[in-house]
Amino acid sequence: MREFVQADFDIAGEGLPMMIDSELICIINHILSTVYKGEFIIRVNDRRILFGILELCNIDELLFGSVCSTIDKMDKMNLHEINSEFIDKGLNNEQITKLFEFIKLKGKENILFKLMETNLYIKYKDVIDELILLFRYCDNLNCSKNLIIDLSLARGLDYYTGLIIEGTYLNKEIGSVVGGGRYDNLISNLSGSDKIIPCAGFSIGVTRIVSLLTKDLNEVETVDVFISTSGNLFVEERQKLLKMFWANNIKSETFYTKRSNVNEHKKYCKKKRIRYLIVIGEQEWKNKCVNFINIENDTKIIENIENLCSIIMKNK
């Protein structure tokens, strides 16, 4: 059993076709572009279209749920594995070939225009027209840039009645971070009421986003060198070293307080994973040298200032 944290956003009540749904896309787009600075896509599909595709492929209605659960794995399994699972569930080669022709389609509105040329449009005209409307509304709300239609998007939960949504950061191995859609029957099913209350919404995987942010934090490029002093503050001497390091693209920093504490600076370097600590001492500086400490292996040598850049760059 896994434990995770997620945040939920729902809108309940009647609404014009795709007005509420497009606002959901807009909110998801804002969240994904704000909480993490990475490329992302928002994939949409409609459960009714998915079932219509299964009908066109002459797949037994009793297998719809099972087949959809396999389609939902397409981003986790290769085509051979997907094909084998379809066969295990009773599909024949003709059905599988025809099914793949549909579920491989993904892109912008042009995918929907292609569907208008198929027999699917006869029965599901309203659904396809609504998805075209969704893209138009998202254009109006300036949130269609990362939006695509993906006919392989199934989402495993059976309570979705129409639009399904999934948001994913690209080139990250954490899976989707947003999932949702329309579930018009959920409230009546849970309450036992005959009254249908339309509902749409999404959940954000807070745990996944935090893990993504934490991972990136650990991978942030650290400073190469910290400059400390012994005895005096040596402000101008430190500035000369900073100027030299910065000119050679060596990331370096120093302290700004009125006193220097080498031991505290060592702890700081270990905490921030700064590899080298330079300590300026009066006698060493007169000899054009500094104390050069490798924090990783805790070694200390007296090194000529003119050699510092080449040593650091060689070991970066």
mmCIF file of C-alpha atoms in Angstrom:
data_model
loop_
_atom_site.group_PDB
_atom_site.id
_atom_site.type_symbol
_atom_site.label_atom_id
_atom_site.label_comp_id
_atom_site.label_asym_id
_atom_site.label_seq_id
_atom_site.Cartn_x
_atom_site.Cartn_y
_atom_site.Cartn_z
ATOM 1 C CA MET A 1 0.000 0.000 0.000
ATOM 2 C CA ARG A 2 1.312 3.456 -0.942
ATOM 3 C CA GLU A 3 0.692 6.684 0.922
ATOM 4 C CA PHE A 4 0.728 9.958 -0.993
ATOM 5 C CA VAL A 5 -0.570 13.521 -0.792
ATOM 6 C CA GLN A 6 -2.681 15.142 -3.469
ATOM 7 C CA ALA A 7 -4.708 18.335 -3.819
ATOM 8 C CA ASP A 8 -8.125 18.290 -5.459
ATOM 9 C CA PHE A 9 -10.091 20.855 -7.474
ATOM 10 C CA ASP A 10 -13.696 20.260 -8.544
ATOM 11 C CA ILE A 11 -16.548 22.215 -10.105
ATOM 12 C CA ALA A 12 -20.078 20.874 -9.628
ATOM 13 C CA GLY A 13 -23.193 22.067 -11.423
ATOM 14 C CA GLU A 14 -24.646 22.677 -14.859
ATOM 15 C CA GLY A 15 -22.623 24.511 -17.480
ATOM 16 C CA LEU A 16 -22.442 25.136 -21.197
ATOM 17 C CA PRO A 17 -20.455 22.487 -23.104
ATOM 18 C CA MET A 18 -16.705 22.755 -22.491
ATOM 19 C CA MET A 19 -16.828 26.076 -20.583
ATOM 20 C CA ILE A 20 -16.029 24.466 -17.237
ATOM 21 C CA ASP A 21 -13.719 21.922 -18.869
ATOM 22 C CA SER A 22 -11.653 24.620 -20.606
ATOM 23 C CA GLU A 23 -11.294 26.505 -17.320
ATOM 24 C CA LEU A 24 -9.960 23.316 -15.729
ATOM 25 C CA ILE A 25 -7.340 23.103 -18.495
ATOM 26 C CA CYS A 26 -6.475 26.763 -17.901
ATOM 27 C CA ILE A 27 -5.978 26.180 -14.163
ATOM 28 C CA ILE A 28 -3.896 23.043 -14.774
ATOM 29 C CA ASN A 29 -1.764 24.937 -17.291
ATOM 30 C CA HIS A 30 -1.162 27.713 -14.758
ATOM 31 C CA ILE A 31 -0.239 25.262 -11.994
ATOM 32 C CA LEU A 32 2.182 23.226 -14.117
ATOM 33 C CA SER A 33 3.887 26.337 -15.495
ATOM 34 C CA THR A 34 4.211 27.895 -12.031
ATOM 35 C CA VAL A 35 5.190 25.208 -9.511
ATOM 36 C CA TYR A 36 8.028 23.784 -11.621
ATOM 37 C CA LYS A 37 9.973 25.328 -14.488
ATOM 38 C CA GLY A 38 9.945 22.374 -16.838
ATOM 39 C CA GLU A 39 8.317 21.490 -20.144
ATOM 40 C CA PHE A 40 4.974 19.752 -19.835
ATOM 41 C CA ILE A 41 2.009 18.508 -21.835
ATOM 42 C CA ILE A 42 -1.669 18.298 -20.990
ATOM 43 C CA ARG A 43 -3.256 15.303 -22.713
ATOM 44 C CA VAL A 44 -6.995 14.998 -23.189
ATOM 45 C CA ASN A 45 -9.344 12.359 -24.530
ATOM 46 C CA ASP A 46 -12.983 11.391 -24.038
ATOM 47 C CA ARG A 47 -14.126 8.071 -22.624
ATOM 48 C CA ARG A 48 -17.046 8.041 -25.056
ATOM 49 C CA ILE A 49 -14.688 8.301 -28.038
ATOM 50 C CA LEU A 50 -12.534 5.554 -26.571
ATOM 51 C CA PHE A 51 -15.554 3.269 -26.238
ATOM 52 C CA GLY A 52 -16.619 4.247 -29.757
ATOM 53 C CA ILE A 53 -13.231 3.151 -31.076
ATOM 54 C CA LEU A 54 -13.633 -0.200 -29.319
ATOM 55 C CA GLU A 55 -17.057 -0.569 -30.934
ATOM 56 C CA LEU A 56 -15.595 0.143 -34.382
ATOM 57 C CA CYS A 57 -13.018 -2.576 -33.738
ATOM 58 C CA ASN A 58 -15.855 -5.035 -32.972
ATOM 59 C CA ILE A 59 -14.567 -5.627 -29.458
ATOM 60 C CA ASP A 60 -17.038 -7.199 -27.039
ATOM 61 C CA GLU A 61 -18.530 -4.568 -24.725
ATOM 62 C CA LEU A 62 -17.798 -6.836 -21.749
ATOM 63 C CA LEU A 63 -14.081 -6.371 -22.509
ATOM 64 C CA PHE A 64 -14.157 -2.550 -22.704
ATOM 65 C CA GLY A 65 -12.952 -1.976 -19.143
ATOM 66 C CA SER A 66 -10.228 -4.590 -19.380
ATOM 67 C CA VAL A 67 -8.992 -3.355 -22.781
ATOM 68 C CA CYS A 68 -8.954 0.252 -21.533
ATOM 69 C CA SER A 69 -6.783 -0.794 -18.595
ATOM 70 C CA THR A 70 -4.238 -2.139 -21.100
ATOM 71 C CA ILE A 71 -4.438 0.994 -23.258
ATOM 72 C CA ASP A 72 -3.746 2.973 -20.084
ATOM 73 C CA LYS A 73 -0.360 1.228 -19.833
ATOM 74 C CA MET A 74 0.896 2.370 -23.241
ATOM 75 C CA ASP A 75 3.352 4.859 -21.751
ATOM 76 C CA LYS A 76 4.740 2.170 -19.405
ATOM 77 C CA MET A 77 4.983 -0.868 -21.735
ATOM 78 C CA ASN A 78 6.359 -1.409 -25.239
ATOM 79 C CA LEU A 79 4.100 -2.260 -28.185
ATOM 80 C CA HIS A 80 5.005 -5.953 -28.086
ATOM 81 C CA GLU A 81 3.930 -6.191 -24.443
ATOM 82 C CA ILE A 82 0.720 -4.277 -25.160
ATOM 83 C CA ASN A 83 -0.014 -6.540 -28.131
ATOM 84 C CA SER A 84 0.535 -9.673 -26.007
ATOM 85 C CA GLU A 85 -1.787 -8.375 -23.310
ATOM 86 C CA PHE A 86 -4.503 -7.661 -25.881
ATOM 87 C CA ILE A 87 -4.199 -11.244 -27.159
ATOM 88 C CA ASP A 88 -4.385 -12.588 -23.600
ATOM 89 C CA LYS A 89 -7.636 -10.658 -23.160
ATOM 90 C CA GLY A 90 -9.213 -12.282 -26.205
ATOM 91 C CA LEU A 91 -8.605 -9.800 -29.033
ATOM 92 C CA ASN A 92 -7.692 -11.124 -32.479
ATOM 93 C CA ASN A 93 -5.029 -9.699 -34.804
ATOM 94 C CA GLU A 94 -7.538 -7.815 -36.958
ATOM 95 C CA GLN A 95 -9.044 -6.093 -33.916
ATOM 96 C CA ILE A 96 -5.612 -5.232 -32.513
ATOM 97 C CA THR A 97 -4.376 -3.792 -35.829
ATOM 98 C CA LYS A 98 -7.457 -1.603 -36.202
ATOM 99 C CA LEU A 99 -7.281 -0.521 -32.557
ATOM 100 C CA PHE A 100 -3.632 0.523 -32.902
ATOM 101 C CA GLU A 101 -4.528 2.663 -35.931
ATOM 102 C CA PHE A 102 -6.670 4.807 -33.642
ATOM 103 C CA ILE A 103 -4.854 4.825 -30.313
ATOM 104 C CA LYS A 104 -1.526 5.802 -31.894
ATOM 105 C CA LEU A 105 -3.060 9.157 -32.917
ATOM 106 C CA LYS A 106 -2.038 12.189 -30.889
ATOM 107 C CA GLY A 107 -1.606 15.869 -31.653
ATOM 108 C CA LYS A 108 -3.640 19.044 -32.009
ATOM 109 C CA GLU A 109 -7.125 19.582 -33.470
ATOM 110 C CA ASN A 110 -6.053 17.943 -36.726
ATOM 111 C CA ILE A 111 -6.525 14.565 -35.004
ATOM 112 C CA LEU A 112 -10.158 15.450 -34.377
ATOM 113 C CA PHE A 113 -10.604 16.510 -37.995
ATOM 114 C CA LYS A 114 -9.321 13.061 -39.001
ATOM 115 C CA LEU A 115 -11.934 11.452 -36.764
ATOM 116 C CA MET A 116 -14.611 13.459 -38.576
ATOM 117 C CA GLU A 117 -13.738 11.453 -41.697
ATOM 118 C CA THR A 118 -14.346 8.092 -39.984
ATOM 119 C CA ASN A 119 -17.501 6.173 -39.088
ATOM 120 C CA LEU A 120 -16.864 7.278 -35.502
ATOM 121 C CA TYR A 121 -18.256 10.714 -36.388
ATOM 122 C CA ILE A 122 -21.674 9.275 -37.242
ATOM 123 C CA LYS A 123 -22.429 8.213 -33.671
ATOM 124 C CA TYR A 124 -20.086 10.510 -31.736
ATOM 125 C CA LYS A 125 -20.445 13.763 -33.682
ATOM 126 C CA ASP A 126 -21.419 15.747 -30.574
ATOM 127 C CA VAL A 127 -18.423 14.452 -28.604
ATOM 128 C CA ILE A 128 -15.886 15.216 -31.345
ATOM 129 C CA ASP A 129 -17.435 18.652 -31.903
ATOM 130 C CA GLU A 130 -17.155 19.332 -28.156
ATOM 131 C CA LEU A 131 -13.446 18.489 -28.173
ATOM 132 C CA ILE A 132 -12.908 20.847 -31.116
ATOM 133 C CA LEU A 133 -14.771 23.473 -29.075
ATOM 134 C CA LEU A 134 -12.501 22.712 -26.106
ATOM 135 C CA PHE A 135 -9.420 23.583 -28.159
ATOM 136 C CA ARG A 136 -11.077 26.809 -29.346
ATOM 137 C CA TYR A 137 -11.959 27.847 -25.791
ATOM 138 C CA CYS A 138 -8.446 26.996 -24.600
ATOM 139 C CA ASP A 139 -7.087 29.188 -27.396
ATOM 140 C CA ASN A 140 -9.268 32.006 -26.071
ATOM 141 C CA LEU A 141 -7.921 31.416 -22.554
ATOM 142 C CA ASN A 142 -4.316 31.238 -23.833
ATOM 143 C CA CYS A 143 -3.751 27.739 -22.480
ATOM 144 C CA SER A 144 -3.689 25.570 -25.614
ATOM 145 C CA LYS A 145 0.065 25.654 -26.296
ATOM 146 C CA ASN A 146 0.761 22.469 -24.302
ATOM 147 C CA LEU A 147 -2.620 20.849 -24.928
ATOM 148 C CA ILE A 148 -2.891 17.749 -27.131
ATOM 149 C CA ILE A 149 -5.507 15.137 -27.926
ATOM 150 C CA ASP A 150 -4.194 11.629 -27.241
ATOM 151 C CA LEU A 151 -6.485 8.756 -28.191
ATOM 152 C CA SER A 152 -4.434 6.330 -26.080
ATOM 153 C CA LEU A 153 -5.288 8.230 -22.895
ATOM 154 C CA ALA A 154 -7.660 5.997 -20.946
ATOM 155 C CA ARG A 155 -7.109 6.595 -17.210
ATOM 156 C CA GLY A 156 -7.988 3.579 -15.148
ATOM 157 C CA LEU A 157 -10.914 4.864 -13.105
ATOM 158 C CA ASP A 158 -14.345 3.780 -14.340
ATOM 159 C CA TYR A 159 -16.281 6.775 -13.030
ATOM 160 C CA TYR A 160 -15.197 9.130 -15.830
ATOM 161 C CA THR A 161 -18.139 9.849 -18.120
ATOM 162 C CA GLY A 162 -16.591 12.162 -20.717
ATOM 163 C CA LEU A 163 -13.458 14.270 -20.900
ATOM 164 C CA ILE A 164 -10.322 12.805 -19.317
ATOM 165 C CA ILE A 165 -7.216 14.874 -18.580
ATOM 166 C CA GLU A 166 -3.629 14.088 -17.678
ATOM 167 C CA GLY A 167 -0.737 16.493 -17.092
ATOM 168 C CA THR A 168 2.863 15.315 -17.321
ATOM 169 C CA TYR A 169 6.282 16.952 -17.163
ATOM 170 C CA LEU A 170 8.438 15.893 -20.096
ATOM 171 C CA ASN A 171 11.657 13.895 -19.637
ATOM 172 C CA LYS A 172 10.849 13.149 -15.999
ATOM 173 C CA GLU A 173 10.403 9.649 -14.610
ATOM 174 C CA ILE A 174 7.690 10.405 -12.090
ATOM 175 C CA GLY A 175 4.650 9.791 -14.296
ATOM 176 C CA SER A 176 1.660 12.097 -14.485
ATOM 177 C CA VAL A 177 1.301 14.847 -11.880
ATOM 178 C CA VAL A 178 -2.264 15.866 -12.754
ATOM 179 C CA GLY A 179 -5.218 13.619 -13.523
ATOM 180 C CA GLY A 180 -8.891 14.319 -13.857
ATOM 181 C CA GLY A 181 -11.841 14.837 -16.133
ATOM 182 C CA ARG A 182 -15.615 14.744 -16.098
ATOM 183 C CA TYR A 183 -17.551 12.435 -13.760
ATOM 184 C CA ASP A 184 -21.199 13.431 -14.021
ATOM 185 C CA ASN A 185 -22.591 10.341 -12.257
ATOM 186 C CA LEU A 186 -20.227 10.223 -9.284
ATOM 187 C CA ILE A 187 -22.251 12.301 -6.815
ATOM 188 C CA SER A 188 -25.517 10.465 -7.527
ATOM 189 C CA ASN A 189 -23.751 7.092 -7.296
ATOM 190 C CA LEU A 190 -22.223 7.941 -3.923
ATOM 191 C CA SER A 191 -25.340 9.588 -2.494
ATOM 192 C CA GLY A 192 -27.842 7.082 -3.861
ATOM 193 C CA SER A 193 -29.850 9.935 -5.351
ATOM 194 C CA ASP A 194 -31.532 9.813 -8.754
ATOM 195 C CA LYS A 195 -30.549 13.430 -9.399
ATOM 196 C CA ILE A 196 -27.575 13.823 -11.732
ATOM 197 C CA ILE A 197 -25.214 16.628 -10.699
ATOM 198 C CA PRO A 198 -22.615 17.299 -13.420
ATOM 199 C CA CYS A 199 -19.109 17.436 -12.013
ATOM 200 C CA ALA A 200 -15.592 17.898 -13.364
ATOM 201 C CA GLY A 201 -12.244 18.337 -11.700
ATOM 202 C CA PHE A 202 -8.697 17.151 -11.234
ATOM 203 C CA SER A 203 -6.167 16.103 -8.628
ATOM 204 C CA ILE A 204 -2.561 17.257 -8.334
ATOM 205 C CA GLY A 205 0.037 14.795 -7.118
ATOM 206 C CA VAL A 206 1.675 16.943 -4.447
ATOM 207 C CA THR A 207 4.019 14.128 -3.421
ATOM 208 C CA ARG A 208 5.264 13.709 -6.994
ATOM 209 C CA ILE A 209 5.822 17.432 -7.502
ATOM 210 C CA VAL A 210 7.695 17.731 -4.195
ATOM 211 C CA SER A 211 9.908 14.772 -5.172
ATOM 212 C CA LEU A 212 10.612 16.504 -8.483
ATOM 213 C CA LEU A 213 11.540 19.767 -6.781
ATOM 214 C CA THR A 214 13.692 17.973 -4.198
ATOM 215 C CA LYS A 215 15.512 15.999 -6.891
ATOM 216 C CA ASP A 216 16.287 19.175 -8.829
ATOM 217 C CA LEU A 217 17.423 20.899 -5.645
ATOM 218 C CA ASN A 218 19.952 18.131 -5.087
ATOM 219 C CA GLU A 219 21.162 18.461 -8.658
ATOM 220 C CA VAL A 220 21.642 22.241 -8.590
ATOM 221 C CA GLU A 221 25.157 23.198 -9.596
ATOM 222 C CA THR A 222 27.034 24.102 -6.459
ATOM 223 C CA VAL A 223 29.736 26.672 -5.854
ATOM 224 C CA ASP A 224 33.282 25.474 -6.582
ATOM 225 C CA VAL A 225 35.229 27.533 -4.056
ATOM 226 C CA PHE A 226 34.591 29.338 -0.803
ATOM 227 C CA ILE A 227 37.121 31.961 0.315
ATOM 228 C CA SER A 228 37.786 32.309 4.037
ATOM 229 C CA THR A 229 40.482 34.108 6.034
ATOM 230 C CA SER A 230 42.612 33.580 9.100
ATOM 231 C CA GLY A 231 43.647 36.431 11.385
ATOM 232 C CA ASN A 232 42.252 39.373 9.417
ATOM 233 C CA LEU A 233 39.322 39.978 7.079
ATOM 234 C CA PHE A 234 41.468 40.547 3.954
ATOM 235 C CA VAL A 235 38.546 42.120 2.072
ATOM 236 C CA GLU A 236 40.538 43.406 -0.901
ATOM 237 C CA GLU A 237 42.575 40.212 -1.143
ATOM 238 C CA ARG A 238 39.356 38.181 -1.279
ATOM 239 C CA GLN A 239 37.992 40.470 -3.964
ATOM 240 C CA LYS A 240 41.100 39.877 -6.070
ATOM 241 C CA LEU A 241 40.591 36.115 -5.813
ATOM 242 C CA LEU A 242 36.898 36.431 -6.640
ATOM 243 C CA LYS A 243 37.745 38.521 -9.701
ATOM 244 C CA MET A 244 40.252 35.893 -10.854
ATOM 245 C CA PHE A 245 37.849 32.978 -10.315
ATOM 246 C CA TRP A 246 34.863 34.673 -11.932
ATOM 247 C CA ALA A 247 36.966 35.601 -14.970
ATOM 248 C CA ASN A 248 37.699 31.882 -15.397
ATOM 249 C CA ASN A 249 34.076 30.756 -14.928
ATOM 250 C CA ILE A 250 34.839 29.245 -11.538
ATOM 251 C CA LYS A 251 31.853 29.640 -9.242
ATOM 252 C CA SER A 252 33.092 31.151 -6.016
ATOM 253 C CA GLU A 253 31.805 33.042 -3.024
ATOM 254 C CA THR A 254 32.988 34.490 0.262
ATOM 255 C CA PHE A 255 31.611 35.795 3.555
ATOM 256 C CA TYR A 256 30.342 39.323 4.272
ATOM 257 C CA THR A 257 30.370 39.428 8.061
ATOM 258 C CA LYS A 258 32.715 41.352 10.364
ATOM 259 C CA ARG A 259 34.525 38.250 11.535
ATOM 260 C CA SER A 260 35.873 35.093 9.956
ATOM 261 C CA ASN A 261 35.431 31.614 11.376
ATOM 262 C CA VAL A 262 37.235 28.935 9.373
ATOM 263 C CA ASN A 263 35.537 26.056 11.193
ATOM 264 C CA GLU A 264 32.098 27.491 10.469
ATOM 265 C CA HIS A 265 33.087 27.992 6.844
ATOM 266 C CA LYS A 266 34.163 24.346 6.673
ATOM 267 C CA LYS A 267 30.762 23.260 7.942
ATOM 268 C CA TYR A 268 29.101 25.539 5.409
ATOM 269 C CA CYS A 269 31.128 24.009 2.573
ATOM 270 C CA LYS A 270 30.149 20.489 3.627
ATOM 271 C CA LYS A 271 26.482 21.453 3.876
ATOM 272 C CA LYS A 272 26.466 23.166 0.469
ATOM 273 C CA ARG A 273 28.746 20.568 -1.141
ATOM 274 C CA ILE A 274 31.415 23.148 -1.965
ATOM 275 C CA ARG A 275 34.514 21.179 -2.838
ATOM 276 C CA TYR A 276 37.285 23.676 -2.084
ATOM 277 C CA LEU A 277 37.922 26.061 0.783
ATOM 278 C CA ILE A 278 40.610 28.698 0.426
ATOM 279 C CA VAL A 279 41.937 30.346 3.576
ATOM 280 C CA ILE A 280 43.937 33.554 3.226
ATOM 281 C CA GLY A 281 46.624 34.032 5.862
ATOM 282 C CA GLU A 282 48.927 37.017 6.201
ATOM 283 C CA GLN A 283 52.237 35.168 5.771
ATOM 284 C CA GLU A 284 50.969 32.954 2.963
ATOM 285 C CA TRP A 285 49.602 35.962 1.059
ATOM 286 C CA LYS A 286 52.965 37.719 1.274
ATOM 287 C CA ASN A 287 54.429 34.636 -0.418
ATOM 288 C CA LYS A 288 51.656 34.748 -3.066
ATOM 289 C CA CYS A 289 50.145 31.564 -1.639
ATOM 290 C CA VAL A 290 46.973 30.483 0.186
ATOM 291 C CA ASN A 291 45.825 27.536 2.268
ATOM 292 C CA PHE A 292 44.001 25.236 -0.164
ATOM 293 C CA ILE A 293 41.632 22.723 1.471
ATOM 294 C CA ASN A 294 39.845 19.897 -0.327
ATOM 295 C CA ILE A 295 36.645 19.440 1.671
ATOM 296 C CA GLU A 296 35.862 16.037 0.138
ATOM 297 C CA ASN A 297 39.014 14.303 1.384
ATOM 298 C CA ASP A 298 39.933 16.816 4.108
ATOM 299 C CA THR A 299 43.428 17.524 2.751
ATOM 300 C CA LYS A 300 45.207 20.843 3.145
ATOM 301 C CA ILE A 301 48.177 22.237 1.200
ATOM 302 C CA ILE A 302 49.876 25.567 0.658
ATOM 303 C CA GLU A 303 49.313 26.469 -2.995
ATOM 304 C CA ASN A 304 50.545 29.268 -5.237
ATOM 305 C CA ILE A 305 47.758 31.655 -6.206
ATOM 306 C CA GLU A 306 48.702 31.438 -9.888
ATOM 307 C CA ASN A 307 48.016 27.671 -9.850
ATOM 308 C CA LEU A 308 44.560 27.798 -8.268
ATOM 309 C CA CYS A 309 42.455 28.174 -11.424
ATOM 310 C CA SER A 310 44.169 25.376 -13.306
ATOM 311 C CA ILE A 311 43.886 22.983 -10.326
ATOM 312 C CA ILE A 312 40.192 23.707 -9.789
ATOM 313 C CA MET A 313 39.277 23.563 -13.480
ATOM 314 C CA LYS A 314 41.211 20.329 -13.946
ATOM 315 C CA ASN A 315 39.196 18.647 -11.206
ATOM 316 C CA LYS A 316 35.740 20.068 -11.981
#
